[in-house]
């Protein structure tokens, strides 16, 4: 569908209830925004045909129906206040209450059968509306791009058809473009573009129809909700002013006549207002009287505080209204009313009539201020609209002047802009849209004319240039062909002249490729020019070379024969000296090769032997380390078992101690009882006998426990002896391993020294080889210089021969002359032989150099192998050192555990001895006659206790002395081992020393 280039009156605001235009696609050359991406203007399909050109539509609301004016009409309590009455389409409704009443009744009656949707359904419809809106915007963007593509295709086809058919075109109406003729390919592209545009338009229409249905459902739901929640009206305040200065009579259900006030939404009237609802009410107090008479409550008196409560409620509501009115005034003009006085506050308790009067006065003053502010705002808006209309008139006058000066055919039909009427800017905006449309048409026509002129001018210039270029190139082609033909003719003439001399064939140059039937073309002309350029460059280079050679030959010819002989003798002497130097270098090279071969054989033998010995030692050390590790693991298992047994013995000892404590408590109880019942000893003899038996059993049990403790001590001693033996074995093995490591380090040092010697020899050999190579290179340089001199002399000789040929006859004659002079021939033969000999010597020297470089590479490879073996041995030595250090750490840990077990054993022994000492002094209950014997027994027990303690102290002191001596001996051995390591480290490799130092620091 082609666009007529017209835009709708009201742009799409972007909210859900804004009028949505159906589709409107401007010209591709338009610089003004279009309705792409906006919904339809109304809910009916014919609405998109309405535009300012054809008048207003009954379905399209005014431009500011959903604009910012609604925000100014919304009060703080959320009640919607309509716009000014001057924006209504009919003034008769302002003064006709009957018509307004009929309209309200009709609206309520029409909406009573509308369905009220649920909240979920409303949300679903709104979500669908948003999704359709997004989809519609996407489709419109695609449609706009496809329309531009179609218009571009049509424009390209029109330009092509103008070039082909002599700019024939057909004119159409004002809103259409010329209809050109297209070829088949362009027709296919245009048809595909039209199909895409039609599909997108169809999809757009479907989406818009669905959106109109959703909008209709939502509006019907809104009307049904408003009809259901419709309340009785309240007459408008007589003091409120209107824009048209009419006092509109009251009408029921008119949204423009409502004024809701208060916090609970009730309607109140002033004393001077008449409420029409009284026609529909029963007489005053009749319902109340009937209710009182029916219920029998007319004898009851109403409470005395009811008027006070009503007065307090009225004062509170007046205060709230005053606060809200003050907030509205401050919001309307914050700069002027920022310090507006606060409303009077109601006093605590029962307010009086004066408080209500003050609040009513404040309310009256606030309403007057609000009406004044409203009038000021209305006046300011009028002035603003007048200014806007004036500026639009000025812009329209400028547009009219521009259009009237244009060369368009319809420039005479353009009307002048409308005058300022004060009724709004709609007419000015409509005229501006029409003017913009006319400007687009003028611009489109001018762009077509400019394109035609440019195409015609460029075509003429291109054709003229092509003709001139073709004429010039054809002339050059003929000149080149004529020159080539002349060159070939000269060469044929020279061939005929030289054909008589059979020895002069080599003086002729070969024939060039020639195509007699070659026709003119740009490719052939380019190739011919390139060939001529390369040929001229090469001939120029040859000319410079020939000039230089002729100059050198002339200089040589000017020299005397004596100088030539001296030069020849000098060259001969240099050749002889080079041969002697070569022989000496060959001898030195052979000696160096023999020395390197001997050194390689010795080095291979020593390296293989040292490697075998090192591998054997490493294998032995690994086996010893494995045995040591197995022994240490066995010792650890035995030590773990000993720990477990010691823990078991400790648990048993704790149980014995607990039982001994319980027995001691029982004995103390028995002593107390015996002291309390000494007078009744006869009655308790049997009980004392039982106590004696119990004490004997306890002594027997303690003896058994002592035996178990002795067994544990013996086992601990045995484990200590085994552990000491294991420690001794480990120390011996560690010493042996250390000795072997020292031997290995010494051997590694020896191998390192040997490797250093070998490296030094190799470096000396490399130095000699380098000297020989340098000498050889110098000789080669001299040889190259001689060879260059020979080449130069040969070249000069050749040029001399050429000049002699030109000066003294043909080659046959010179051959006859040279045959007559055998000295020159012999001299030339000798020079040729010397040249061959020098070439052979140079080849021999190159072979000798290759052999020397190969031997040097082999020596470097053997050096790398030795370094790799040495690094491997150093790594093995480091691993052995780490294992030895780890063994020492394990030994320290084991010794610490042994010391700990020893301390625990000594503690157990001390506790056991203390228990024994305690039990030695315990008395058994007996008769009083045995008191002296008990005193003697106590004395002996004290002596035994002191002896036992003394013995235990001595034994503990001996054990501590032995332990200190053992620890001192261990420290001495460790110091000795460290000293040996320090002495062995300087002879080892640097890498091994670093590893040992790092592990020692750890």
Tab-separated table of N, CA and C in Angstrom, residues 912-922 945:
chain	number	residue	atom	x	y	z
A	912	UNK	N	53.692	-45.358	91.681
A	912	UNK	CA	53.576	-46.687	92.296
A	912	UNK	C	54.313	-46.744	93.621
A	913	UNK	N	55.494	-46.134	93.670
A	913	UNK	CA	56.242	-46.127	94.937
A	913	UNK	C	55.508	-45.324	95.995
A	914	UNK	N	54.890	-44.213	95.568
A	914	UNK	CA	54.111	-43.440	96.538
A	914	UNK	C	52.937	-44.239	97.074
A	915	UNK	N	52.292	-44.978	96.172
A	915	UNK	CA	51.179	-45.807	96.633
A	915	UNK	C	51.661	-46.880	97.598
A	916	UNK	N	52.815	-47.456	97.248
A	916	UNK	CA	53.354	-48.477	98.166
A	916	UNK	C	53.661	-47.869	99.527
A	917	UNK	N	54.277	-46.709	99.508
A	917	UNK	CA	54.610	-46.051	100.777
A	917	UNK	C	53.345	-45.738	101.561
A	918	UNK	N	52.299	-45.278	100.853
A	918	UNK	CA	51.049	-44.983	101.553
A	918	UNK	C	50.463	-46.227	102.191
A	919	UNK	N	50.501	-47.334	101.484
A	919	UNK	CA	49.906	-48.565	102.026
A	919	UNK	C	50.746	-49.147	103.160
A	920	UNK	N	52.041	-48.791	103.196
A	920	UNK	CA	52.860	-49.319	104.296
A	920	UNK	C	52.436	-48.749	105.637
A	921	UNK	N	51.918	-47.593	105.723
A	921	UNK	CA	51.548	-46.965	106.989
A	921	UNK	C	50.106	-47.122	107.373
A	922	UNK	N	49.369	-47.886	106.648
A	922	UNK	CA	47.950	-48.047	106.952
A	922	UNK	C	47.793	-49.077	108.069
A	945	UNK	N	59.926	-46.446	104.655
A	945	UNK	CA	59.456	-45.431	103.705
A	945	UNK	C	60.594	-44.494	103.321
